[in-house]
Amino acid sequence: MKKLFTFFSLLCLVAGLSAQEFVPLTVGGTTDTMDVQHAATAVVDIDNDGTLDILISGDGMGKVTEGIFFSNGDKTFSQYTDPNVIAPGFLACIDHGDIDADGDIDFIFNGWLPGASSNTNGIALNDGTGEFSLAETLEIGQVAPTSGFADLNNDALLDYYFFGNGSGACAIYFQNADGTFTKDNTSFASYDFVDPFANVIDFNNDGYLDIFLTCGWEQNIAGRFSAVFINDLFGGFTAGDQPNIIEKGFGSSTWYDVDADGNLDLLLNGDGGADGEASSDIYRLYKNNNGVLGEAATFSEYRQISVGGGARFADFDNDGDADIVLTGWSNSEGRQATIIMECTDAANFTYVRHAWSDSDQVPGVSESDLEVGDFNNDHKIDIVLSGFSGQFERRVAGVIFNDMATANTAPGAPANLQESNIEGGGFLFSWDAGTDGETPAAALTYSLYLKDVTNDKWLFNPEADLATGMRKVTGLGNVDNSLSWPLYDLPDGDYEWSVQMVDGAYEGSTFPTPRAFTIADGLIQTSSVGNAGSHTAKIFGAEGMLNIELTALPVDADVTIFTIDGRLLQHSALNSTRYATELNDGIYVVRLNNNGEVRSEKIVIQ
């Protein structure tokens, strides 16, 4: 039985262009505010009541301070007071996913115990009612601080990863068809990290998830480390060359397509000491130029002094641009700061400081952690933050409620869903780009769901209400801004799938009518594929040449060729049914975009 304590907070309004309220999280059914820094935060609708809830854990004056806070939908919260197994400690992380494919959202977490050399970690399985128990058979690394869920080899089975401190402490746990997991540390065996922090994103838009890692220190080079590890399409990862990145550590990173060009851009912060930059108080925004990162803007002086969650993108004013909230100690201002940077020109990465940044009611924090979500369903994105605040003379945790004048409108549903066989094996799921009243089309992201009906397994959990599209999570969609997604090794049987659109306020569209199909003898056997087969392509290497052969004339088509480490090599329009180009011996990733249908393959030239 769940036990709940309910608390109410005074509403504090600030004069200006907009108002906001800071509602502190309080504990134990009292007015005592939560006292925590170096925290990890997750925002998920745990109890399936249509409102987002808060999980938080961190350092509370030398002890683990944690809590689950259920949103009541009216700017108040109720604390869950039964024993909470999701308590990773501090310098921690909490991630969510349906690891056992039963339709419920589970959690993976790890961190350090304050005042001790030990750590705490685990995978918490949801029983369907919002009650969690620790998985007893799933191994997880023993040294903090980063872990998460993701399908890293495109077999529609959720994997998990752990990036920890020390040599050999980084591994991916690939899920097998029977529900067991195989540990693989080959991609990261040569690294010796201290306090690594990871994002999983499709960096080069090839339909395969890549990993961005930034860390406090890399022992082999005795310096800071930041790199994009490119997926080789089989779940192997190689660090790509990004010469424009100024490497940081003991900080955090977050991604969003700021300029709506179809590529996710990077906001990176952390302590210096690499690349000739000693500064530890710069947030640097990098534009993703088709796989090459270049500096676009900087924000200073703000030093987070923690790992993970220092900043977040979100469209706070609902004008279609990606605003930024960032935190840290500012030498120039002589205080901890929570800064809202309002985007005024997305194409040129131009931002101005919003009045919230200087409000007495908004606690400035360092040793900080941030997350965003709409906690009272008013279609305005709110901010949950924690850390030390000199302004409030204590550690704080709470929610800044957004009272800006304009509410967000939900995006429209995607259309023209198609599924097709990929030559050589595999299946491609595709859909048309959507539209939204605020967010530019190219900056929209998408969240795919796929159910194995035969075995009653949710291979891609929708993490949203299928009837209304209301999301149970926050952030980008699970396939980023891709308009297609390849999957492999699906067993014979019956399947159902659909996809929703996610806008800049992280609100989801409704789901189009689900598509049903059957796989037999390793191929989709269905008459509902539409015209997807009209653009079937053969991509192959022969005698030092890359060759592409289409079965029909291309429509608005292009070919992009990347080196295996993610560097852009060629980009060409495709105007006929045949394409050939000479390449040096090696391994390449080829992305074919034909009338909005995107397909990527790894090709060997020899």
Coordinates of C-alpha atoms in Angstrom, one line a residue:
M1 CA 0.0 0.0 0.0
K2 CA 1.4 3.4 -0.9
K3 CA 1.6 6.0 1.9
L4 CA 1.4 9.6 1.0
F5 CA 2.1 12.9 2.7
T6 CA 0.7 16.0 1.1
F7 CA 2.2 19.5 1.3
F8 CA 1.3 22.9 0.1
S9 CA 3.6 25.8 -0.7
L10 CA 3.0 29.5 -0.8
L11 CA 2.8 31.0 -4.3
C12 CA 5.4 33.7 -4.9
L13 CA 4.8 36.0 -7.9
V14 CA 7.5 38.2 -9.4
A15 CA 6.6 41.4 -11.4
G16 CA 7.9 41.7 -15.0
L17 CA 7.2 40.2 -18.4
S18 CA 6.3 37.0 -16.7
A19 CA 5.9 35.5 -13.3
Q20 CA 7.1 32.3 -11.7
E21 CA 6.7 30.4 -8.5
F22 CA 9.2 28.3 -6.7
V23 CA 7.6 25.4 -4.8
P24 CA 10.1 23.7 -2.5
L25 CA 9.9 19.9 -2.0
T26 CA 9.2 19.1 1.7
V27 CA 9.7 15.9 3.5
G28 CA 8.0 13.7 6.1
G29 CA 4.6 15.4 6.1
T30 CA 6.1 18.5 7.6
T31 CA 7.2 22.0 6.3
D32 CA 10.8 20.9 6.4
T33 CA 12.3 21.5 3.0
M34 CA 14.4 18.9 1.2
D35 CA 18.1 19.5 1.8
V36 CA 20.1 18.0 -1.1
Q37 CA 23.0 18.7 -3.6
H38 CA 25.0 16.7 -6.1
A39 CA 21.7 15.0 -6.9
A40 CA 20.2 12.9 -9.7
T41 CA 16.6 13.6 -10.9
A42 CA 14.2 11.8 -13.1
V43 CA 10.8 13.0 -14.2
V44 CA 8.3 10.2 -15.0
D45 CA 4.6 9.6 -14.5
I46 CA 5.1 6.7 -12.0
D47 CA 1.6 6.2 -10.9
N48 CA -0.1 6.6 -14.3
D49 CA -2.4 9.4 -13.3
G50 CA -1.6 11.7 -16.2
T51 CA 0.8 14.0 -14.3
L52 CA 4.6 13.9 -14.2
D53 CA 6.3 12.9 -10.9
I54 CA 9.8 13.5 -9.5
L55 CA 12.4 11.0 -8.3
I56 CA 15.4 12.7 -6.7
S57 CA 18.5 11.4 -4.7
G58 CA 21.6 13.2 -3.6
D59 CA 23.8 14.3 -0.7
G60 CA 21.9 15.7 2.2
M61 CA 24.5 16.9 4.7
G62 CA 26.6 13.7 4.6
K63 CA 23.7 11.3 4.2
V64 CA 21.6 10.0 1.3
T65 CA 18.6 12.1 0.9
E66 CA 16.0 10.8 -1.6
G67 CA 12.4 10.9 -2.4
I68 CA 9.6 10.1 -4.8
F69 CA 7.1 13.1 -5.1
F70 CA 3.8 12.5 -6.9
S71 CA 2.4 15.6 -8.6
N72 CA -1.2 16.4 -7.7
G73 CA -1.6 18.4 -10.8
D74 CA -2.2 21.7 -8.9
K75 CA 1.4 22.8 -8.0
T76 CA 1.4 20.6 -4.9
F77 CA 3.1 17.2 -4.4
S78 CA 2.6 14.1 -2.3
Q79 CA 5.6 12.3 -1.0
Y80 CA 5.8 8.5 -1.2
T81 CA 6.9 7.2 2.1
D82 CA 7.1 3.4 1.8
P83 CA 10.7 2.2 1.4
N84 CA 12.2 3.6 -1.8
V85 CA 14.7 1.3 -3.5
I86 CA 15.7 3.9 -6.0
A87 CA 18.3 5.7 -3.9
P88 CA 21.6 6.0 -5.7
G89 CA 23.2 8.6 -3.4
F90 CA 25.1 11.5 -4.8
L91 CA 27.0 12.3 -8.1
A92 CA 24.5 9.9 -9.4
C93 CA 22.2 9.1 -12.3
I94 CA 18.7 7.8 -12.8
D95 CA 17.4 6.6 -16.1
H96 CA 14.2 4.9 -17.2
G97 CA 13.0 2.3 -19.7
D98 CA 11.0 -1.0 -20.0
I99 CA 13.9 -3.4 -19.5
D100 CA 11.6 -6.5 -19.0
A101 CA 9.2 -5.5 -21.9
D102 CA 6.1 -5.9 -19.7
G103 CA 4.7 -2.4 -20.5
D104 CA 5.8 -0.7 -17.3
I105 CA 8.6 1.9 -16.8
D106 CA 11.6 0.6 -14.9
F107 CA 14.7 2.4 -13.6
I108 CA 18.4 2.0 -13.6
F109 CA 20.5 4.0 -11.2
N110 CA 23.9 4.3 -9.6
G111 CA 25.9 6.8 -7.5
W112 CA 28.1 7.2 -4.4
L113 CA 27.2 7.0 -0.8
P114 CA 28.1 10.3 1.1
G115 CA 31.0 9.9 3.5
A116 CA 31.9 6.5 2.2
S117 CA 34.1 4.9 -0.5
S118 CA 31.3 2.6 -1.5
N119 CA 28.5 3.1 -4.1
T120 CA 25.0 2.1 -4.6
N121 CA 23.3 0.9 -7.8
G122 CA 20.6 -1.3 -9.2
I123 CA 17.8 -1.9 -11.7
A124 CA 14.4 -1.3 -10.2
L125 CA 11.6 -3.3 -11.8
N126 CA 8.0 -1.9 -11.8
D127 CA 5.3 -4.3 -10.8
G128 CA 2.7 -2.3 -12.8
T129 CA 1.3 -0.4 -9.8
G130 CA 4.3 1.9 -9.3
E131 CA 5.9 -0.3 -6.7
F132 CA 9.5 -1.3 -7.4
S133 CA 11.8 -4.1 -6.5
L134 CA 15.5 -4.6 -7.2
A135 CA 16.3 -7.0 -10.0
E136 CA 18.4 -9.8 -8.5
T137 CA 19.9 -11.3 -11.6
L138 CA 20.9 -8.2 -13.6
E139 CA 24.5 -7.3 -13.2
I140 CA 25.5 -3.6 -13.0
G141 CA 28.9 -2.0 -12.7
Q142 CA 30.3 -1.3 -9.2
V143 CA 31.8 2.1 -9.5
A144 CA 29.7 5.3 -10.2
P145 CA 28.5 7.4 -11.9
T146 CA 26.7 6.9 -15.2
S147 CA 24.3 4.2 -16.5
G148 CA 21.2 4.1 -18.7
F149 CA 18.9 2.1 -21.0
A150 CA 19.0 2.1 -24.9
D151 CA 18.7 -0.3 -27.8
L152 CA 22.3 0.1 -29.0
N153 CA 22.4 -2.6 -31.7
N154 CA 18.9 -2.1 -33.3
D155 CA 17.5 -5.5 -32.5
A156 CA 14.5 -4.0 -30.7
L157 CA 15.7 -5.4 -27.4
L158 CA 16.5 -2.9 -24.7
D159 CA 20.1 -2.9 -23.6
Y160 CA 21.7 -1.1 -20.7
Y161 CA 25.1 0.5 -20.2
F162 CA 27.4 1.5 -17.4
F163 CA 30.3 4.0 -17.5
G164 CA 32.2 4.0 -14.3
N165 CA 35.5 5.0 -12.7
G166 CA 38.7 3.1 -13.5
S167 CA 40.2 0.9 -16.1
G168 CA 37.7 -1.6 -17.6
A169 CA 34.8 -0.1 -15.8
C170 CA 32.7 0.8 -18.9
A171 CA 30.5 -1.8 -20.5
I172 CA 27.3 -2.4 -22.5
Y173 CA 25.0 -5.2 -21.5
F174 CA 23.3 -6.4 -24.7
Q175 CA 20.0 -8.1 -24.3
N176 CA 19.6 -11.6 -25.8
A177 CA 16.4 -13.0 -27.3
D178 CA 15.8 -15.1 -24.2
G179 CA 15.9 -12.1 -21.9
T180 CA 19.4 -12.7 -20.6
F181 CA 22.2 -10.2 -21.1
T182 CA 25.8 -10.4 -22.5
K183 CA 28.4 -8.0 -21.1
D184 CA 30.6 -6.3 -23.7
N185 CA 33.3 -3.8 -22.8
T186 CA 35.4 -4.1 -26.0
S187 CA 34.6 -0.6 -27.3
F188 CA 35.8 1.1 -24.1
A189 CA 38.3 -1.3 -22.7
S190 CA 41.3 1.0 -23.4
Y191 CA 39.9 3.9 -21.4
D192 CA 40.4 4.8 -17.7
F193 CA 37.8 7.4 -16.8
V194 CA 37.1 9.4 -13.6
D195 CA 33.5 10.6 -13.2
P196 CA 32.3 10.0 -16.8
F197 CA 28.9 11.4 -18.0
A198 CA 27.1 10.0 -21.1
N199 CA 24.3 11.0 -23.5
V200 CA 22.9 8.6 -26.0
I201 CA 21.9 10.3 -29.2
D202 CA 21.7 9.7 -32.9
F203 CA 24.5 12.1 -33.7
N204 CA 24.9 11.5 -37.4
N205 CA 21.3 10.7 -38.3
D206 CA 22.0 7.2 -39.6
G207 CA 19.3 5.5 -37.5
Y208 CA 21.7 4.1 -35.0
L209 CA 22.3 5.5 -31.5
D210 CA 25.7 7.0 -30.7
I211 CA 27.3 7.9 -27.3
F212 CA 28.7 11.2 -26.2
L213 CA 31.1 10.9 -23.2
T214 CA 32.6 13.7 -21.2
C215 CA 34.5 13.0 -18.0
G216 CA 36.3 14.5 -15.1
W217 CA 39.5 12.9 -16.1
E218 CA 41.0 10.3 -18.4
Q219 CA 44.0 8.7 -16.7
N220 CA 45.7 7.5 -19.9
I221 CA 46.1 11.0 -21.2
A222 CA 46.1 12.7 -17.8
G223 CA 43.5 15.2 -18.9
R224 CA 39.9 16.1 -19.6
F225 CA 38.0 14.0 -22.2
S226 CA 35.0 14.7 -24.4
A227 CA 34.2 12.6 -27.5
V228 CA 31.4 11.3 -29.7
F229 CA 31.5 7.5 -30.0
I230 CA 30.0 6.5 -33.3
N231 CA 27.9 3.3 -33.5
D232 CA 29.3 1.0 -36.2
L233 CA 25.7 -0.3 -36.8
F234 CA 26.4 -3.4 -34.7
G235 CA 26.7 -1.9 -31.3
G236 CA 30.4 -1.3 -31.5
F237 CA 31.7 2.3 -30.8
T238 CA 34.7 4.3 -32.0
A239 CA 35.6 7.8 -30.8
G240 CA 35.2 10.2 -33.7
D241 CA 37.5 13.1 -34.4
Q242 CA 36.0 16.4 -33.2
P243 CA 38.8 18.9 -33.3
N244 CA 36.7 21.9 -32.4
I245 CA 35.5 20.6 -29.0
I246 CA 37.3 22.1 -26.0
E247 CA 37.3 19.1 -23.7
K248 CA 35.6 19.4 -20.3
G249 CA 35.1 17.3 -17.3
F250 CA 33.2 17.1 -14.0
G251 CA 30.2 18.7 -15.7
S252 CA 27.4 17.7 -18.0
S253 CA 26.1 17.8 -21.6
T254 CA 22.7 18.1 -23.2
W255 CA 21.5 18.1 -26.8
Y256 CA 18.8 19.7 -29.0
D257 CA 18.4 20.8 -32.6
V258 CA 18.7 24.5 -31.9
D259 CA 18.8 25.8 -35.5
A260 CA 16.3 23.2 -36.9
D261 CA 18.6 21.8 -39.5
G262 CA 17.9 18.2 -38.6
N263 CA 21.1 17.8 -36.5
L264 CA 21.3 17.7 -32.7
D265 CA 23.5 20.4 -31.3
L266 CA 25.6 20.2 -28.1
L267 CA 25.7 22.3 -24.9
L268 CA 28.7 21.3 -22.9
N269 CA 30.1 22.5 -19.6
G270 CA 32.6 21.4 -17.0
D271 CA 35.9 22.1 -15.4
G272 CA 38.8 23.0 -17.7
G273 CA 42.4 22.0 -17.9
A274 CA 42.5 20.7 -21.5
D275 CA 43.0 22.3 -24.9
G276 CA 44.7 25.3 -23.4
E277 CA 41.6 26.4 -21.5
A278 CA 41.9 26.4 -17.7
S279 CA 38.5 28.0 -17.3
S280 CA 35.9 25.9 -15.4
D281 CA 32.9 28.3 -15.7
I282 CA 32.0 28.3 -19.4
Y283 CA 29.0 26.6 -21.0
R284 CA 29.7 26.2 -24.7
L285 CA 27.1 25.6 -27.4
Y286 CA 28.3 23.7 -30.4
K287 CA 26.5 23.6 -33.8
N288 CA 26.4 20.2 -35.4
N289 CA 27.4 20.7 -39.0
N290 CA 26.4 17.3 -40.5
G291 CA 28.6 15.5 -38.1
V292 CA 31.2 18.2 -37.4
L293 CA 30.8 20.2 -34.2
G294 CA 31.7 23.9 -34.3
E295 CA 31.4 26.5 -31.6
A296 CA 28.2 28.7 -31.9
A297 CA 27.8 30.5 -28.5
T298 CA 29.2 30.7 -25.0
F299 CA 27.6 31.4 -21.6
S300 CA 29.7 32.4 -18.6
E301 CA 30.7 32.6 -15.8
Y302 CA 28.9 29.6 -14.3
R303 CA 30.6 26.6 -12.7
Q304 CA 28.3 23.7 -12.0
I305 CA 30.7 21.8 -9.6
S306 CA 28.9 18.5 -10.1
V307 CA 28.3 15.7 -12.7
G308 CA 25.2 15.6 -14.9
G309 CA 22.1 17.8 -15.1
G310 CA 23.8 21.3 -15.1
A311 CA 21.6 22.6 -18.0
R312 CA 18.6 21.8 -20.1
F313 CA 17.0 22.9 -23.3
A314 CA 13.3 23.6 -23.5
D315 CA 10.9 26.0 -25.2
F316 CA 9.9 27.9 -22.0
D317 CA 8.1 30.8 -23.7
N318 CA 6.5 28.6 -26.4
D319 CA 7.7 30.7 -29.3
G320 CA 9.2 27.7 -31.2
D321 CA 12.9 28.3 -30.2
A322 CA 15.0 26.2 -27.8
D323 CA 15.6 28.2 -24.6
I324 CA 18.2 27.2 -22.1
V325 CA 18.3 26.9 -18.3
L326 CA 21.8 26.6 -16.8
T327 CA 23.2 26.7 -13.3
G328 CA 26.5 27.2 -11.3
W329 CA 28.7 29.5 -9.2
S330 CA 29.4 32.8 -10.9
N331 CA 32.5 34.7 -9.8
S332 CA 31.5 37.8 -11.7
E333 CA 28.1 37.9 -10.0
G334 CA 29.4 36.6 -6.6
R335 CA 26.7 34.1 -6.2
Q336 CA 25.2 30.8 -7.2
A337 CA 23.0 31.4 -10.3
T338 CA 20.1 29.8 -12.1
I339 CA 20.1 31.5 -15.5
I340 CA 17.4 31.4 -18.2
M341 CA 18.7 32.2 -21.7
E342 CA 15.9 33.0 -24.1
C343 CA 16.6 32.2 -27.7
T344 CA 15.9 35.2 -30.0
D345 CA 17.5 33.9 -33.2
A346 CA 17.8 30.2 -33.5
A347 CA 19.5 30.2 -36.9
N348 CA 22.4 32.3 -35.5
F349 CA 22.4 30.7 -32.0
T350 CA 21.5 34.1 -30.4
Y351 CA 20.3 34.3 -26.8
V352 CA 19.4 37.0 -24.2
R353 CA 19.2 36.7 -20.5
H354 CA 15.6 36.4 -19.3
A355 CA 14.3 38.3 -16.2
W356 CA 13.8 35.1 -14.3
S357 CA 17.6 34.9 -14.0
D358 CA 17.6 37.8 -11.5
S359 CA 14.4 37.0 -9.5
D360 CA 14.7 36.8 -5.8
Q361 CA 12.2 33.9 -5.9
V362 CA 14.3 31.7 -8.1
P363 CA 17.1 30.0 -6.2
G364 CA 20.5 30.2 -7.8
V365 CA 22.3 26.9 -7.3
S366 CA 25.7 25.2 -7.8
E367 CA 26.5 21.5 -7.0
S368 CA 23.4 21.4 -9.1
D369 CA 21.0 19.1 -11.0
L370 CA 18.2 20.1 -13.3
E371 CA 15.3 18.5 -15.1
V372 CA 12.2 19.9 -16.9
G373 CA 8.6 18.8 -17.3
D374 CA 5.0 20.2 -17.2
F375 CA 4.0 19.2 -13.7
N376 CA 0.5 20.8 -13.6
N377 CA -0.5 20.1 -17.2
D378 CA -0.9 23.8 -18.2
H379 CA 1.2 23.3 -21.4
K380 CA 4.1 25.3 -20.0
I381 CA 7.4 23.6 -19.2
D382 CA 8.5 23.8 -15.6
I383 CA 11.9 23.3 -14.0
V384 CA 12.9 21.0 -11.1
L385 CA 16.2 21.9 -9.6
S386 CA 18.4 21.1 -6.6
G387 CA 21.8 22.2 -5.3
F388 CA 23.4 24.6 -2.9
S389 CA 21.9 28.1 -2.8
G390 CA 23.8 30.9 -1.0
Q391 CA 20.8 33.1 -1.7
F392 CA 18.6 30.8 0.3
E393 CA 21.5 29.9 2.7
R394 CA 20.9 26.2 2.3
R395 CA 20.7 23.3 0.0
V396 CA 17.4 23.3 -1.9
A397 CA 15.2 21.1 -4.1
G398 CA 11.9 22.2 -5.7
V399 CA 10.0 23.2 -8.8
I400 CA 10.0 26.6 -10.6
F401 CA 6.5 26.7 -12.1
N402 CA 6.3 28.6 -15.4
D403 CA 3.7 31.3 -15.5
M404 CA 4.6 32.8 -18.9
A405 CA 1.6 34.1 -20.8
T406 CA 1.7 31.7 -23.8
A407 CA 0.8 28.1 -23.5
N408 CA 2.1 25.4 -25.8
T409 CA -0.1 23.6 -28.4
A410 CA 0.4 19.9 -28.9
P411 CA 1.9 18.8 -32.2
G412 CA -0.1 17.1 -34.9
A413 CA 0.3 13.3 -35.4
P414 CA 2.8 11.9 -38.0
A415 CA 1.3 10.5 -41.2
N416 CA 2.1 7.9 -43.9
L417 CA 3.5 5.3 -41.6
Q418 CA 5.2 2.5 -43.6
E419 CA 7.1 -0.7 -42.8
S420 CA 9.2 -2.5 -45.3
N421 CA 11.9 -5.2 -45.7
I422 CA 15.5 -4.1 -46.0
E423 CA 17.4 -6.0 -48.6
G424 CA 19.9 -8.4 -46.9
G425 CA 17.7 -8.6 -43.8
G426 CA 16.0 -6.3 -41.4
F427 CA 13.0 -3.9 -41.4
L428 CA 12.6 -0.2 -42.0
F429 CA 9.9 1.8 -40.2
S430 CA 9.2 5.2 -41.7
W431 CA 6.8 8.2 -41.5
D432 CA 6.4 11.7 -42.9
A433 CA 7.7 14.8 -41.1
G434 CA 5.0 16.4 -39.0
T435 CA 4.1 20.0 -38.3
D436 CA 3.6 22.0 -35.1
G437 CA 2.3 25.4 -34.3
E438 CA 5.5 26.5 -32.5
T439 CA 8.4 24.1 -33.1
P440 CA 10.0 24.1 -36.6
A441 CA 9.4 20.8 -38.4
A442 CA 13.1 19.8 -38.6
A443 CA 13.5 20.3 -34.8
L444 CA 10.6 17.9 -34.0
T445 CA 11.6 14.6 -32.5
Y446 CA 9.7 11.3 -32.6
S447 CA 8.9 8.5 -30.2
L448 CA 8.4 5.0 -31.7
Y449 CA 6.5 2.1 -30.1
L450 CA 6.7 -1.5 -31.2
K451 CA 4.8 -4.4 -29.7
D452 CA 5.5 -8.1 -30.3
V453 CA 1.8 -9.2 -30.2
T454 CA 2.6 -12.9 -30.5
N455 CA 4.7 -12.9 -27.3
D456 CA 3.0 -9.9 -25.6
K457 CA 6.2 -7.9 -25.3
W458 CA 6.7 -4.1 -25.6
L459 CA 9.9 -4.0 -27.7
F460 CA 9.8 -0.2 -27.8
N461 CA 7.7 1.1 -24.9
P462 CA 5.6 4.1 -25.9
E463 CA 6.2 5.8 -22.5
A464 CA 2.9 7.6 -23.3
D465 CA -0.8 7.0 -23.1
L466 CA -1.8 5.4 -26.4
A467 CA -5.3 6.8 -26.4
T468 CA -4.3 10.5 -25.8
G469 CA -0.6 10.7 -26.6
M470 CA 0.1 12.2 -23.2
R471 CA 3.7 11.4 -22.4
K472 CA 4.8 9.7 -19.2
V473 CA 8.4 11.0 -19.6
T474 CA 10.1 14.3 -20.7
G475 CA 12.8 15.1 -23.2
L476 CA 13.4 14.2 -26.8
G477 CA 11.6 11.3 -28.5
N478 CA 13.3 7.9 -28.4
V479 CA 14.5 8.0 -32.1
D480 CA 15.5 11.7 -31.9
N481 CA 14.6 13.6 -35.1
S482 CA 14.8 10.6 -37.5
L483 CA 12.0 10.0 -40.0
S484 CA 12.8 6.3 -40.2
W485 CA 14.3 3.6 -38.0
P486 CA 15.9 0.3 -39.0
L487 CA 15.5 -2.8 -36.9
Y488 CA 17.0 -6.3 -37.3
D489 CA 16.5 -9.9 -36.0
L490 CA 12.8 -9.6 -35.3
P491 CA 11.5 -13.1 -34.8
D492 CA 8.6 -14.4 -36.9
G493 CA 5.2 -13.4 -35.5
D494 CA 2.6 -10.6 -35.3
Y495 CA 3.5 -7.0 -34.5
E496 CA 1.9 -3.6 -33.9
W497 CA 3.6 -0.2 -34.1
S498 CA 3.0 3.5 -34.3
V499 CA 4.9 6.7 -33.7
Q500 CA 4.2 10.1 -32.0
M501 CA 5.7 13.5 -32.6
V502 CA 7.4 15.5 -29.7
D503 CA 7.8 19.2 -29.8
G504 CA 10.1 21.7 -28.1
A505 CA 8.1 21.8 -24.9
Y506 CA 8.4 17.9 -24.9
E507 CA 4.7 17.5 -25.4
G508 CA 3.5 14.6 -27.5
S509 CA 1.1 14.3 -30.4
T510 CA -1.6 11.6 -30.5
F511 CA -0.5 8.3 -32.1
P512 CA -1.8 7.6 -35.6
T513 CA -3.8 4.4 -36.0
P514 CA -1.3 1.5 -35.2
R515 CA 0.1 -0.5 -38.1
A516 CA -0.2 -4.3 -37.9
F517 CA 2.1 -6.6 -39.8
T518 CA 3.3 -10.2 -39.7
I519 CA 6.8 -11.5 -40.2
A520 CA 7.2 -15.0 -41.7
D521 CA 10.4 -16.6 -42.8
G522 CA 12.2 -13.4 -41.8
L523 CA 10.2 -11.1 -44.1
I524 CA 7.2 -8.8 -43.6
Q525 CA 4.2 -10.5 -45.1
T526 CA 1.6 -7.7 -45.4
S527 CA -0.4 -5.8 -48.0
S528 CA -0.4 -2.6 -46.1
V529 CA 3.1 -1.4 -47.0
G530 CA 1.9 1.2 -49.5
N531 CA 4.6 2.6 -51.8
A532 CA 7.5 1.9 -49.5
G533 CA 8.8 -0.8 -51.8
S534 CA 8.8 1.5 -54.8
H535 CA 12.1 3.0 -53.5
T536 CA 13.9 -0.3 -52.8
A537 CA 17.7 0.3 -53.1
K538 CA 20.7 -2.0 -53.3
I539 CA 23.8 -0.5 -51.7
F540 CA 27.1 -2.3 -52.2
G541 CA 30.8 -2.0 -52.7
A542 CA 32.7 -3.5 -55.6
E543 CA 36.2 -3.0 -57.1
G544 CA 36.9 0.1 -55.1
M545 CA 33.5 1.7 -55.9
L546 CA 30.4 2.5 -53.8
N547 CA 27.3 1.6 -55.8
I548 CA 23.7 2.4 -55.3
E549 CA 21.0 0.9 -57.6
L550 CA 17.3 1.9 -57.2
T551 CA 14.3 0.1 -58.6
A552 CA 12.5 3.4 -59.4
L553 CA 13.5 6.9 -60.1
P554 CA 14.5 8.8 -56.9
V555 CA 12.4 11.6 -55.6
D556 CA 14.2 14.5 -53.8
A557 CA 17.0 12.1 -53.0
D558 CA 20.6 12.5 -51.7
V559 CA 23.5 10.3 -50.6
T560 CA 25.7 11.1 -47.6
I561 CA 28.9 9.1 -46.9
F562 CA 30.6 9.1 -43.5
T563 CA 33.9 7.6 -42.4
I564 CA 33.4 4.9 -39.7
D565 CA 34.3 7.5 -37.0
G566 CA 31.5 9.8 -38.1
R567 CA 33.3 12.4 -40.2
L568 CA 31.4 13.7 -43.3
L569 CA 33.1 12.6 -46.5
Q570 CA 30.7 13.2 -49.3
H571 CA 27.2 14.6 -49.8
S572 CA 25.6 14.3 -53.3
A573 CA 22.2 14.7 -54.9
L574 CA 20.8 11.5 -56.5
N575 CA 19.0 12.0 -59.8
S576 CA 19.0 8.6 -61.4
T577 CA 18.5 5.0 -60.6
R578 CA 22.3 4.4 -60.5
Y579 CA 25.0 6.1 -58.4
A580 CA 28.7 5.2 -58.2
T581 CA 31.7 6.9 -56.6
E582 CA 35.3 5.8 -56.0
L583 CA 36.4 5.4 -52.4
N584 CA 39.7 4.3 -50.7
D585 CA 39.7 0.9 -49.1
G586 CA 38.0 1.0 -45.7
I587 CA 34.6 0.9 -43.9
Y588 CA 32.0 3.6 -44.5
V589 CA 28.5 4.5 -43.4
V590 CA 26.2 5.4 -46.3
R591 CA 23.0 7.2 -45.7
L592 CA 20.4 7.3 -48.5
N593 CA 17.5 9.8 -48.3
N594 CA 14.9 9.1 -50.9
N595 CA 11.6 11.1 -50.6
G596 CA 11.9 11.3 -46.9
E597 CA 12.7 7.6 -46.4
V598 CA 16.2 7.3 -44.8
R599 CA 18.3 4.2 -44.9
S600 CA 21.8 3.7 -43.5
E601 CA 24.2 0.9 -44.2
K602 CA 27.8 0.0 -43.3
I603 CA 29.8 -0.8 -46.5
V604 CA 33.2 -2.3 -46.9
I605 CA 35.3 -1.0 -49.8
Q606 CA 38.3 -3.1 -50.8

